[in-house]
mmCIF file of C-alpha atoms in Angstrom:
data_model
loop_
_atom_site.group_PDB
_atom_site.id
_atom_site.type_symbol
_atom_site.label_atom_id
_atom_site.label_comp_id
_atom_site.label_asym_id
_atom_site.label_seq_id
_atom_site.Cartn_x
_atom_site.Cartn_y
_atom_site.Cartn_z
ATOM 1 C CA MET A 38 6.030 -6.371 6.951
ATOM 2 C CA PHE A 39 6.537 -9.012 9.617
ATOM 3 C CA GLN A 40 10.189 -9.482 8.698
ATOM 4 C CA ALA A 41 10.719 -5.722 8.627
ATOM 5 C CA SER A 42 9.221 -5.358 12.090
ATOM 6 C CA GLN A 43 11.364 -8.180 13.433
ATOM 7 C CA GLN A 44 14.644 -7.036 11.878
ATOM 8 C CA GLY A 45 14.220 -3.326 12.580
ATOM 9 C CA ARG A 46 17.149 -1.255 11.294
ATOM 10 C CA ASN A 47 18.701 -4.331 9.706
ATOM 11 C CA TYR A 48 15.824 -4.776 7.227
ATOM 12 C CA ASP A 49 16.506 -3.597 3.680
ATOM 13 C CA LEU A 50 13.499 -1.393 2.823
ATOM 14 C CA THR A 51 14.238 -1.682 -0.905
ATOM 15 C CA LYS A 52 12.926 -5.268 -0.646
ATOM 16 C CA LEU A 53 9.712 -4.351 1.193
ATOM 17 C CA LEU A 54 7.414 -4.786 -1.818
ATOM 18 C CA SER A 55 9.461 -7.353 -3.744
ATOM 19 C CA ASP A 56 7.036 -10.187 -2.932
ATOM 20 C CA ALA A 57 3.856 -8.104 -2.956
ATOM 21 C CA LEU A 58 0.876 -8.559 -5.252
ATOM 22 C CA ALA A 59 1.653 -5.228 -6.920
ATOM 23 C CA ALA A 60 5.050 -6.576 -7.967
ATOM 24 C CA HIS A 61 3.800 -9.897 -9.371
ATOM 25 C CA HIS A 62 0.342 -8.975 -10.713
ATOM 26 C CA PRO A 63 -0.020 -5.192 -10.865
ATOM 27 C CA GLU A 64 -3.187 -5.520 -12.941
ATOM 28 C CA LEU A 65 -4.886 -7.235 -9.982
ATOM 29 C CA SER A 66 -3.729 -4.874 -7.257
ATOM 30 C CA VAL A 67 -5.292 -1.653 -6.052
ATOM 31 C CA THR A 68 -2.990 0.731 -4.253
ATOM 32 C CA PHE A 69 -5.472 3.548 -3.563
ATOM 33 C CA VAL A 70 -9.248 3.250 -3.420
ATOM 34 C CA ASP A 71 -10.467 6.044 -1.201
ATOM 35 C CA ASN A 72 -9.279 8.428 1.453
ATOM 36 C CA HIS A 73 -10.939 9.275 4.759
ATOM 37 C CA ASP A 74 -10.226 12.945 3.998
ATOM 38 C CA SER A 75 -12.311 12.891 0.807
ATOM 39 C CA GLN A 76 -15.306 15.214 1.014
ATOM 40 C CA TRP A 77 -18.471 15.231 -1.052
ATOM 41 C CA GLY A 78 -18.249 17.769 -3.846
ATOM 42 C CA SER A 79 -14.455 17.844 -3.877
ATOM 43 C CA SER A 80 -12.239 16.688 -6.721
ATOM 44 C CA LEU A 81 -11.525 13.525 -4.663
ATOM 45 C CA GLN A 82 -15.201 12.649 -4.242
ATOM 46 C CA SER A 83 -15.760 8.915 -4.424
ATOM 47 C CA GLN A 84 -18.749 6.563 -4.509
ATOM 48 C CA VAL A 85 -16.791 3.790 -2.764
#
């Protein structure tokens, strides 16, 4: 993210996640845990 912010339009967004945990160890990464819009009783209800 730092490189992307520094390079602006010159940064290749296809490489944004190439060195991320999700790319190297997807079994250890969590991409979505909870959402601030989740409401109790809804299908998105969470105990987190």
